[in-house]
Coordinates of C-alpha atoms and ligand atoms in Angstrom, one line a residue:
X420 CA -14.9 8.4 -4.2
X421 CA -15.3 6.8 -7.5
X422 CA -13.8 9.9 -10.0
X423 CA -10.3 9.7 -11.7
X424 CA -8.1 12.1 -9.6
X425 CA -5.8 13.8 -12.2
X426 CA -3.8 17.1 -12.5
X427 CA -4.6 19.8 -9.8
X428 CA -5.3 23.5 -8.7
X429 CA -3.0 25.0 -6.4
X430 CA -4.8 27.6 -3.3
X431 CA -2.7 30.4 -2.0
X432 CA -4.1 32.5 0.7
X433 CA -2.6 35.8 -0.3
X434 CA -0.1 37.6 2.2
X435 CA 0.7 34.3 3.4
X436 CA 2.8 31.7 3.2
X437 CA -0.5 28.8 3.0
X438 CA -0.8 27.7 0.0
X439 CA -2.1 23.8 -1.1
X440 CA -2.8 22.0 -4.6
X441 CA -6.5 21.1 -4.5
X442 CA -6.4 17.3 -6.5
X443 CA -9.2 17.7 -9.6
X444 CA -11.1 14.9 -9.8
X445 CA -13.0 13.6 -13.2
X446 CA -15.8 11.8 -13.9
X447 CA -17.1 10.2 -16.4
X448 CA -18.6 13.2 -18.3
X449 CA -19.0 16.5 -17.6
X450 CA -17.0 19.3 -15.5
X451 CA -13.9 18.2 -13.4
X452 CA -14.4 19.1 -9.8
X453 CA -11.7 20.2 -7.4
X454 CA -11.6 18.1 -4.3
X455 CA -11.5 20.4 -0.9
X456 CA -11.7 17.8 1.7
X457 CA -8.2 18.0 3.3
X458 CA -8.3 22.0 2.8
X459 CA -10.0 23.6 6.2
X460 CA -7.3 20.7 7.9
X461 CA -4.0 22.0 5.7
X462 CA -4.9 25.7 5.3
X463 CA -7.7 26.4 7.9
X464 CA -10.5 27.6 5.6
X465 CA -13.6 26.9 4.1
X466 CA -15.5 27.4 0.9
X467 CA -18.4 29.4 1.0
X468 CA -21.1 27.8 -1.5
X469 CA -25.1 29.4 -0.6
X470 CA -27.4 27.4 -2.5
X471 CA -24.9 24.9 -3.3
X472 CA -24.7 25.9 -7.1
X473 CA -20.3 25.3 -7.6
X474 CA -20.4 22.1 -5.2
X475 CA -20.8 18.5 -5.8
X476 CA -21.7 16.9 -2.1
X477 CA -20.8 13.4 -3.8
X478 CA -20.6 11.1 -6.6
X479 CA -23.3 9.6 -8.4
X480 CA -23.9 7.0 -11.1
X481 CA -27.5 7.6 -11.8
X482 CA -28.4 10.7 -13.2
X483 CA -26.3 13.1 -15.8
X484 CA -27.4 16.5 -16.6
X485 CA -25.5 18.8 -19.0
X486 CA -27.5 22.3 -18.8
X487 CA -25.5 24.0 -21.0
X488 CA -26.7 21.6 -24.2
X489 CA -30.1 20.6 -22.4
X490 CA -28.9 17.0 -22.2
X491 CA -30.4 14.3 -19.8
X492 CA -29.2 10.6 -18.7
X493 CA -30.2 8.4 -16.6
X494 CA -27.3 5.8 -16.2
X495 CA -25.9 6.8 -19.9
X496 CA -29.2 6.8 -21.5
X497 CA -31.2 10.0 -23.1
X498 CA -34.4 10.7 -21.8
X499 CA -35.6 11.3 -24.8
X500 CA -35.4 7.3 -25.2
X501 CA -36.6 6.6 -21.9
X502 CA -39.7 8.4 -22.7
X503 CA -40.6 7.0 -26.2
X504 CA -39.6 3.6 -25.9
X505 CA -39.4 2.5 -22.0
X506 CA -42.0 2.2 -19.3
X507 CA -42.1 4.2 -15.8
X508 CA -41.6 0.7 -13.9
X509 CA -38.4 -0.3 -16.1
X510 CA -37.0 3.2 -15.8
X511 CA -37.1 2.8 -11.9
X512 CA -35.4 -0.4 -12.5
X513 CA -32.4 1.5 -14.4
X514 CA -32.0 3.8 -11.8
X515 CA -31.9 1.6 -8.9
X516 CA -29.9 -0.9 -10.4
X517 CA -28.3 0.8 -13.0
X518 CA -28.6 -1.6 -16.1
X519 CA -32.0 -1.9 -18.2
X520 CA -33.6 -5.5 -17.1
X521 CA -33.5 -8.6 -19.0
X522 CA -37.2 -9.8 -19.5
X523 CA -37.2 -12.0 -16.8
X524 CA -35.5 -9.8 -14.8
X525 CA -38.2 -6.9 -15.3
X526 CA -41.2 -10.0 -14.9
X527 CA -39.9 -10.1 -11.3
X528 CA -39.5 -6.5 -10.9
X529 CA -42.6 -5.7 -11.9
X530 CA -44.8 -8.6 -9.7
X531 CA -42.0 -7.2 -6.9
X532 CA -43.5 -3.8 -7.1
X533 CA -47.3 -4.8 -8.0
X534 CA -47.1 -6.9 -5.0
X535 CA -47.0 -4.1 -2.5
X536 CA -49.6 -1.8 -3.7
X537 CA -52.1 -1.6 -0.8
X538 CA -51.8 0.0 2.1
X539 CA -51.9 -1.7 5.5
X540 CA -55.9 -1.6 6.7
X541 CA -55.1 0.4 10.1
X542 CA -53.3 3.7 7.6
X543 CA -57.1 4.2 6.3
X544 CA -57.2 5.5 9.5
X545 CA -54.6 8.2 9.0
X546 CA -56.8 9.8 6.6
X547 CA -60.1 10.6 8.4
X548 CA -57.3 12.4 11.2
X549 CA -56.9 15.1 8.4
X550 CA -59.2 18.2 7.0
X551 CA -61.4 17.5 3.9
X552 CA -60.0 20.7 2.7
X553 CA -55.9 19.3 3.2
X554 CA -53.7 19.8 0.8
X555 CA -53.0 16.8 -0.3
X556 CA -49.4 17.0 -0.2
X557 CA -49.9 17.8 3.6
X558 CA -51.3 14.2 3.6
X559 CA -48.7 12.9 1.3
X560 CA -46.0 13.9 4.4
X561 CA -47.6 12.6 7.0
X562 CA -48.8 9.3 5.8
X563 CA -45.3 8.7 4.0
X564 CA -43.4 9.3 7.5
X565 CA -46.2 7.0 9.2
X566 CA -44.8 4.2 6.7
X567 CA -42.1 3.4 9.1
X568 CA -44.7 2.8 11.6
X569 CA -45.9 -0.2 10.1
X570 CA -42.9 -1.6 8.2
X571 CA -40.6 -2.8 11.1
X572 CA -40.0 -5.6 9.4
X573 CA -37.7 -3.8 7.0
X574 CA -35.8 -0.8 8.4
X575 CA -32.4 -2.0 8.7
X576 CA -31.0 0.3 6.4
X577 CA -27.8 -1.7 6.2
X578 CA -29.9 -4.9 5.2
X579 CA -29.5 -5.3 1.5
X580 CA -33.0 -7.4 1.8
X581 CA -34.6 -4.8 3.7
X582 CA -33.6 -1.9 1.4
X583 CA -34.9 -3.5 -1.3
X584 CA -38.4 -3.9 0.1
X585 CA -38.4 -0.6 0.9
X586 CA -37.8 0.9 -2.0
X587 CA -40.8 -1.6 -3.5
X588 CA -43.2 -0.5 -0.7
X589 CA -42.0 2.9 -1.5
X590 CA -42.9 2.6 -5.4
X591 CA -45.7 0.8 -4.9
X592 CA -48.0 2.5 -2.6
X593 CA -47.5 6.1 -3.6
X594 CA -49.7 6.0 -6.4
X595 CA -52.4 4.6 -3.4
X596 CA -51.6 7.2 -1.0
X597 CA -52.4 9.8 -3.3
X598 CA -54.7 8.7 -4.9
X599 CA -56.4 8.0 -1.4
X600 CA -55.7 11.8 -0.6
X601 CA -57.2 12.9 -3.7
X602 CA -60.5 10.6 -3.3
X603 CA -60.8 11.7 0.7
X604 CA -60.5 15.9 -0.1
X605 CA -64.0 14.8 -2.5
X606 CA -65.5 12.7 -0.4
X607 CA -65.5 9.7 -2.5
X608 CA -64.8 6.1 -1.2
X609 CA -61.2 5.1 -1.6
X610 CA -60.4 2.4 -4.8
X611 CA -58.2 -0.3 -3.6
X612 CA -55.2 -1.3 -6.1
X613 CA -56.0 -3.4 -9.0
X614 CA -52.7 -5.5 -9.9
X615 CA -53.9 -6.8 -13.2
X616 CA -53.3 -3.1 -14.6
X617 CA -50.2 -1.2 -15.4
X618 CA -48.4 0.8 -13.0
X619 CA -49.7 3.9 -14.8
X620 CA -53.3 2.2 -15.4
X621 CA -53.9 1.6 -12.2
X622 CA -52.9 5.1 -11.2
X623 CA -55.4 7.0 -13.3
X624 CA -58.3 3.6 -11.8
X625 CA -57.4 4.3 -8.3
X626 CA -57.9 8.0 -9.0
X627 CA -60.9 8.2 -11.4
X628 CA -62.9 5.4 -11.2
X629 CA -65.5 4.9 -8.5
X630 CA -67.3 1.6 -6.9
X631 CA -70.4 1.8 -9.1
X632 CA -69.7 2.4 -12.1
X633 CA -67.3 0.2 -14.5
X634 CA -64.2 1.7 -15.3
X635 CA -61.8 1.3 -18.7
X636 CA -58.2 2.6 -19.2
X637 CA -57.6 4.9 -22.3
X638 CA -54.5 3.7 -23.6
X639 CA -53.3 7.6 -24.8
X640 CA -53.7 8.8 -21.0
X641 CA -52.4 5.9 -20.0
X642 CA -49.0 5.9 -22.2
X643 CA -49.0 10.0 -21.2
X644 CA -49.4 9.3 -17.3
X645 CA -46.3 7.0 -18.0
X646 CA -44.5 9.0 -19.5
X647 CA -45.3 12.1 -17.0
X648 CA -44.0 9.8 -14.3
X649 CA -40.8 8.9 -16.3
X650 CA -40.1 13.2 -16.7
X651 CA -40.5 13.4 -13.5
X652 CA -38.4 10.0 -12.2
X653 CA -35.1 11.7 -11.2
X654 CA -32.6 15.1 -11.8
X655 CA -29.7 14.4 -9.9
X656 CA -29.0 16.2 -7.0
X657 CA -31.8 19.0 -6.7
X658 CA -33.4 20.4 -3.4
X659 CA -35.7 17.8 -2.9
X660 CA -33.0 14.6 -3.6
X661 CA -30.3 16.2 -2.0
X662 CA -32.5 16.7 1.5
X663 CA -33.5 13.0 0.8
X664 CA -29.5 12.4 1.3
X665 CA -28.7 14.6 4.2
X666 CA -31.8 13.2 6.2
X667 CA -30.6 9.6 5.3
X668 CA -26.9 10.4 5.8
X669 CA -28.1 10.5 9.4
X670 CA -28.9 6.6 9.4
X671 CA -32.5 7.7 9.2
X672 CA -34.8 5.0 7.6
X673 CA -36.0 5.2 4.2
X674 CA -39.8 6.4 4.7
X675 CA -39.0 9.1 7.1
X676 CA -36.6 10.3 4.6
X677 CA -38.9 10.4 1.4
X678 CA -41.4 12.0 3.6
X679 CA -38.3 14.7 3.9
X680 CA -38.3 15.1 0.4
X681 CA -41.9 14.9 -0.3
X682 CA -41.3 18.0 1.9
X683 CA -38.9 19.6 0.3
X684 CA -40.5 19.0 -3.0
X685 CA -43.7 20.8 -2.0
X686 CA -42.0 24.7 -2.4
X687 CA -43.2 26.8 -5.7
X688 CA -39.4 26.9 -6.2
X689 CA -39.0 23.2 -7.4
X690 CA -42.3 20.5 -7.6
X691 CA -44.6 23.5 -6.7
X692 CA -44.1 25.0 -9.9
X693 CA -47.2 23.1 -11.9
X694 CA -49.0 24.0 -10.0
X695 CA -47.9 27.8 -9.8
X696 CA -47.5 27.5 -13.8
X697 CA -51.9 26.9 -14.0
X698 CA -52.4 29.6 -11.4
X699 CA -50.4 32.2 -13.4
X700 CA -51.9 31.4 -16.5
X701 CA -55.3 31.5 -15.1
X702 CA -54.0 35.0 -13.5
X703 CA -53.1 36.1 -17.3
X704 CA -56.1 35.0 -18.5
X705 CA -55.8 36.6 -21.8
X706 CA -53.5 36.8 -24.4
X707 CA -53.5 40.3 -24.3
X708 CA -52.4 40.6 -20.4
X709 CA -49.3 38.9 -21.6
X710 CA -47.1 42.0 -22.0
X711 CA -48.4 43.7 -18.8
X712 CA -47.4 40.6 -16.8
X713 CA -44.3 39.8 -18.6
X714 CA -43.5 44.0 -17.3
X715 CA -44.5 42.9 -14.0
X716 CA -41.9 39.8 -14.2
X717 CA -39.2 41.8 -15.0
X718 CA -39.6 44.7 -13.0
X719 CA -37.4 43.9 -9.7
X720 CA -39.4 45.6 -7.2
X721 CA -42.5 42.6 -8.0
X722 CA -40.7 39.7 -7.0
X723 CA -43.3 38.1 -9.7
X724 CA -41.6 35.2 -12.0
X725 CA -42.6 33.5 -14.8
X726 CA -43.6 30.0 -13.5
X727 CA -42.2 27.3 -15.4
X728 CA -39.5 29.3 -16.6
X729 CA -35.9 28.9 -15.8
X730 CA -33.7 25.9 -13.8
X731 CA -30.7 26.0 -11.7
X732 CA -29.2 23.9 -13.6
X733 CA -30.7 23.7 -17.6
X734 CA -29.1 27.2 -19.0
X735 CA -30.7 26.1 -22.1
X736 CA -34.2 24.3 -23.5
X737 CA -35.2 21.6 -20.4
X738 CA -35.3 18.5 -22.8
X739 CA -38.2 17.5 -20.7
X740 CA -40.1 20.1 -21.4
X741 CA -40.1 19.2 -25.2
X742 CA -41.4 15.7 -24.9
X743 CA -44.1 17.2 -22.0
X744 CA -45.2 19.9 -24.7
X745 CA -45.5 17.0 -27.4
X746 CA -47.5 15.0 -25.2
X747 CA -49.5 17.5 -23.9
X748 CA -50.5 18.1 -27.7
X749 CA -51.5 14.3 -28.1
X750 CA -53.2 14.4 -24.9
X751 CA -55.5 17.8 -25.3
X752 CA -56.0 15.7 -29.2
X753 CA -57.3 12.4 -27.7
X754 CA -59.6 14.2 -25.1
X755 CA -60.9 16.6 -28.2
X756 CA -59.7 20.2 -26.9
X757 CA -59.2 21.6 -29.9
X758 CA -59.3 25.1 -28.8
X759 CA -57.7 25.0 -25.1
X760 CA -57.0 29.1 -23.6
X761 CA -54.5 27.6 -21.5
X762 CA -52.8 26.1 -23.8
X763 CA -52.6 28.9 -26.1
X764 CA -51.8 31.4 -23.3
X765 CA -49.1 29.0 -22.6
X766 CA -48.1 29.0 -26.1
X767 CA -48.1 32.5 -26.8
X768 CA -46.3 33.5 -23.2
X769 CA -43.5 30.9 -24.3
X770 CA -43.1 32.7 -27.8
X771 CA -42.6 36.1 -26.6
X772 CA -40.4 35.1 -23.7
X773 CA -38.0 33.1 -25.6
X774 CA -37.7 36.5 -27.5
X775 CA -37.4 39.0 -24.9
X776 CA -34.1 39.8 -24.3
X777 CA -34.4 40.1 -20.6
X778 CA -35.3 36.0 -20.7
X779 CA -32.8 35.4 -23.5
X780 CA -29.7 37.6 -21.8
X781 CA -30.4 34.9 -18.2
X782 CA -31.1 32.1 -20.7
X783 CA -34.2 31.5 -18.9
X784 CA -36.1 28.6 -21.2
X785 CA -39.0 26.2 -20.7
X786 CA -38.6 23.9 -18.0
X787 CA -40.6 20.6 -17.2
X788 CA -43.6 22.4 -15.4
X789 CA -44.5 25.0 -17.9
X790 CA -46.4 21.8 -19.7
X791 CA -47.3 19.1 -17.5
X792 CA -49.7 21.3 -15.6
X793 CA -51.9 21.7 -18.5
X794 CA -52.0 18.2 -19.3
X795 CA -53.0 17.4 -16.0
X796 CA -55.4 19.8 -15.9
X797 CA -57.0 17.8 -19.3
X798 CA -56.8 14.8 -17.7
X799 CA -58.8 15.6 -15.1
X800 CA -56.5 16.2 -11.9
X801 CA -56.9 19.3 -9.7
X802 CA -54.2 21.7 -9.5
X803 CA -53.7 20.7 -5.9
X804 CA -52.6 17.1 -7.3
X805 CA -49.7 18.2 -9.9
X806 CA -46.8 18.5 -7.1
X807 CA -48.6 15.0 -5.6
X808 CA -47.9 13.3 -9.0
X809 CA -44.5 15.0 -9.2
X810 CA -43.1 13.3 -5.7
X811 CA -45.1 9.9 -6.7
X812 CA -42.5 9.8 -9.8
X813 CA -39.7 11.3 -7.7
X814 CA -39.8 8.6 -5.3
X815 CA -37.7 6.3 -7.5
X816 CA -35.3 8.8 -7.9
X817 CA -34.8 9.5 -4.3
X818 CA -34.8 5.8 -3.5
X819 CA -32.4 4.8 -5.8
X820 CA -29.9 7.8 -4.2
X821 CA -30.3 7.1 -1.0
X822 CA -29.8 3.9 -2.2
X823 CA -26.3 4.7 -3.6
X824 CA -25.7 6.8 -0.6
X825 CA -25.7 4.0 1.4
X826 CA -24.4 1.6 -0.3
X827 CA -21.2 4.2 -0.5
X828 CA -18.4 3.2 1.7
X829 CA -17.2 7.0 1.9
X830 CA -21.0 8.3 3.1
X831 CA -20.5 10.3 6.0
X832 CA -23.5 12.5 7.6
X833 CA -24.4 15.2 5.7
X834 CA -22.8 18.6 8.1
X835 CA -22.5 21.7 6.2
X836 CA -20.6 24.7 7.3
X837 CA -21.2 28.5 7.4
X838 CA -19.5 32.0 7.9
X839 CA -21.2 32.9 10.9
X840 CA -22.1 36.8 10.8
X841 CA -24.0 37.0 14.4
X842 CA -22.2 38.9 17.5
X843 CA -19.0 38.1 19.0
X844 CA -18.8 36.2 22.2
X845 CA -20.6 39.0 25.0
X846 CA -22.1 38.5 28.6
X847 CA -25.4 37.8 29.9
X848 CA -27.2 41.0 30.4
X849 CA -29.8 40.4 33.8
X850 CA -33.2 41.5 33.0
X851 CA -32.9 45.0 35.2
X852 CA -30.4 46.0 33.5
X853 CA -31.4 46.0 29.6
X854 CA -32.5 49.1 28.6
Ligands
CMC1477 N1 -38.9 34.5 -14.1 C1 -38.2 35.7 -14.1 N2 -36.9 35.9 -13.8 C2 -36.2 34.8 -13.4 C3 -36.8 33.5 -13.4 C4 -38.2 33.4 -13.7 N3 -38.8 32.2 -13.7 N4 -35.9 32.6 -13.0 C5 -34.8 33.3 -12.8 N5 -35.0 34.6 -13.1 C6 -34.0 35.6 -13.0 C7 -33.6 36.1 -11.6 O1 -34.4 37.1 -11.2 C8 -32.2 36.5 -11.8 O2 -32.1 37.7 -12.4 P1 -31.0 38.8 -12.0 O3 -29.7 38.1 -12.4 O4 -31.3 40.0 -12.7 O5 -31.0 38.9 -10.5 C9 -31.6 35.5 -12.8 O6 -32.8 35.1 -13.6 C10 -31.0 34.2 -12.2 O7 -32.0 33.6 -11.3 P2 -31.6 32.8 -10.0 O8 -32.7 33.1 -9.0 O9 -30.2 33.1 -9.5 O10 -31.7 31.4 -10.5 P3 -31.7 30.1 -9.6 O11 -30.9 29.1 -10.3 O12 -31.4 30.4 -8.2 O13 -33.3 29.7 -9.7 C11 -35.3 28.6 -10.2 C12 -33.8 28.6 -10.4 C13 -35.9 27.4 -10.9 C14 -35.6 28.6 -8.7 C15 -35.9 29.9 -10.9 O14 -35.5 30.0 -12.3 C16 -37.4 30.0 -10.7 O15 -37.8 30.5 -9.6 N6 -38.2 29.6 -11.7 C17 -39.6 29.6 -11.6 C18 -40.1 28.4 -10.7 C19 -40.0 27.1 -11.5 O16 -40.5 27.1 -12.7 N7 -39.5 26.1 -10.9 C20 -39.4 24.8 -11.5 C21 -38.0 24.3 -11.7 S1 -38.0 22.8 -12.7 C22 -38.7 21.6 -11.8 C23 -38.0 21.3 -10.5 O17 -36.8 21.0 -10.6 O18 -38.6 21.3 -9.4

């Protein structure tokens, strides 16, 4: 533990004589949390907590979120900053080591990572095991958790060395696996890794270009796909990270517990949601549907929500979303959409909910999907790819905290608890007897 512990709350089970003080603990911004390790021991309770949303599971240097204001940090820096003036690769630097590299240090980061772009020959294989019509974030799992088939060499998780090619084999070959997942759901031969382009460049090569035809990066899509992938790099301790942590609490090694996320990350809930943002709109279709389908949102019999919409955590504007809406303008500009229907559904949807009180009463705003799906789109990814892109960012993020996790003295494995609500102990009824 890492906090300042200062001041406490006192616990009294009422009609008893129990009672404990609870030591608050600080950190170094935001909400003060009250520490309720010792209390099942003293007082012989738990908390109850579904969904995690009033408890912190540990402490973390990397990734700051104030909802309430819509702020963002990544180790004391604003995101906004990140995204105007830093690059995806030195951003995954930041978060795994926590300081912004020096330029030598970032020259050895970055010929660290670009060193490990391919795949291993034999993991070509993988992908003629799986359906054309995959999704390719079924692919992304598998051939993720097959990783730690062919890296032996480095799965000692308490090997400082080893972690640290991991998390380069981890960052540099997700941009090939799904890139390879996209190019085998169309039939097209794979594009091996080019290492004289940029991290982003070679990303949009490996996914656009094909053998026979020369290929040339556009430097707007390229700075765009960057900055996508720096969005997208890390958000704390959401459902995807946080399984990351409990699967690697276990001792698990590193590429079977990104594939855990890269599962986690797939639901319309969390990295699902670009894609469920383009399939709404395209569901709208017109601006005049908007008012019949913002009824159907809000009527709680439909279960229907407005994609992109709303965060656990952001009770205010996502500050991603801003800079994805801004880019998504330059973007739709270079490409020369003038008049996209998405875009102005999406426009138009965002205007009347940020007006409806039912959105403004649950300070439901923006969040970082309701955008990126349409730039995407522009750029020329199917909507099957969005979440794919999502986890290939994400993977710093959940490197660099497992990272931290282990590198925590205090880690213990992950064991929640729960009120159980099931029958009380009973015997076994034999078969002749049940009615
Ligand atoms: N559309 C309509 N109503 C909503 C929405 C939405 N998108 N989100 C929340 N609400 C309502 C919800 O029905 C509830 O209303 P009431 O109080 O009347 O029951 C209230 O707002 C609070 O919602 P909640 O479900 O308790 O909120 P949560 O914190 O559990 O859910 C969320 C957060 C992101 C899952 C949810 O807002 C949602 O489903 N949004 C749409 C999916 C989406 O865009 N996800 C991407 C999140 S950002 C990227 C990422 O982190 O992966």
């Amino acid at each position: 533990m890492s906090g300042t512990a200062n001041g406490s709350v006192t616990v009294t089970i009422d009609g008893s004589n129990k009672s404990m003080k609870l030591p608050l603990i600080h950190g170094t911004i935001g909400h003060s949390v009250a520490d309720i390790r010792k209390m099942y021991g003293e007082m012989g309770i738990f908390t109850y907590d579904p969904g995690y949303g009033g408890t912190a599971a540990c402490d973390s240097k990397i990734t700051y979120i104030d909802g309430d204001e819509g702020i963002l940090l990544h180790r004391g820096y604003p995101i906004e900053q990140l995204a105007e003036q830093s690059t995806f690769l030195e951003v995954a630097y930041l978060l795994l080591n926590g300081e912004l590299p020096n330029a030598s240090e970032r020259k050895v980061f970055v010929q660290g990572v670009t060193m490990h772009t391919m795949l291993h020959e034999q993991i070509r294989a993988f992908y003629n095991g799986f359906r054309r019509d995959a999704h390719p974030m079924a692919v992304m799992c598998g051939v993720v958790g097959a990783l730690s088939a062919f890296y032996h060499d480095s799965l000692d998780i308490n090997d400082e060395q080893h972690r640290r090619i991991s998390a380069f084999r981890l960052i540099a070959k997700l941009p090939t696996i799904a890139a390879w997942a996209y190019k085998y759901s169309i039939g097209q031969p794979f594009m091996y890794p080019r290492n004289d382009l940029t991290y982003p460049a070679n990303f949009l090569y490996m996914f656009n270009a094909v053998p026979s035809e020369p290929w040339q990066p556009n430097p707007v899509l390229v700075r765009a796909m960057d900055r996508i992938l720096i969005l997208h790099a890390d958000h704390e301790q959401n459902a995807s990270t946080s399984t990351v942590r409990l699967a690697g609490s276990t001792g698990a090694n590193p590429f079977a517990c990104i594939a855990a996320g890269i599962a986690s990350l797939w639901g319309p809930a969390h990295g699902g949601a670009n894609e469920a943002v383009l399939k709404m709109l395209a569901e709208i279709g017109h601006v005049d549907r908007i008012p019949e389908f913002i009824s159907k949102v809000k009527d709680k019999n439909s279960s229907v929500r407005l994609m992109g919409f709303g965060h656990r955590v952001y009770k205010n504007y996502d500050p991603r979303a801003k800079i994805m809406q801004a880019t998504c303008h330059e973007v739709l500009r270079e490409l020369g959409i003038v008049d996209d229907p998405l875009l102005d559904l999406a426009v138009e949807l965002e205007k009347i909910a940020l007006h409806d009180p039912y959105f403004v009463e649950r300070k439901l705003y923006p969040n970082v999907d309701f955008y990126s799906g349409i730039i995407l789109k522009a750029m020329g990814f199917p909507t099957s790819m969005f979440t794919v892109l999502f986890a290939v960012a994400r993977t710093v993020g959940w490197i660099s905290q497992w990272k931290e996790m282990i590198e925590d003295p205090s880690q213990r494995i992950g064991r929640p608890r729960q009120i159980y609500t099931g029958p009380a102990k009973r015997d076994y009824v034999p078969l002749a007897e049940r009615s």
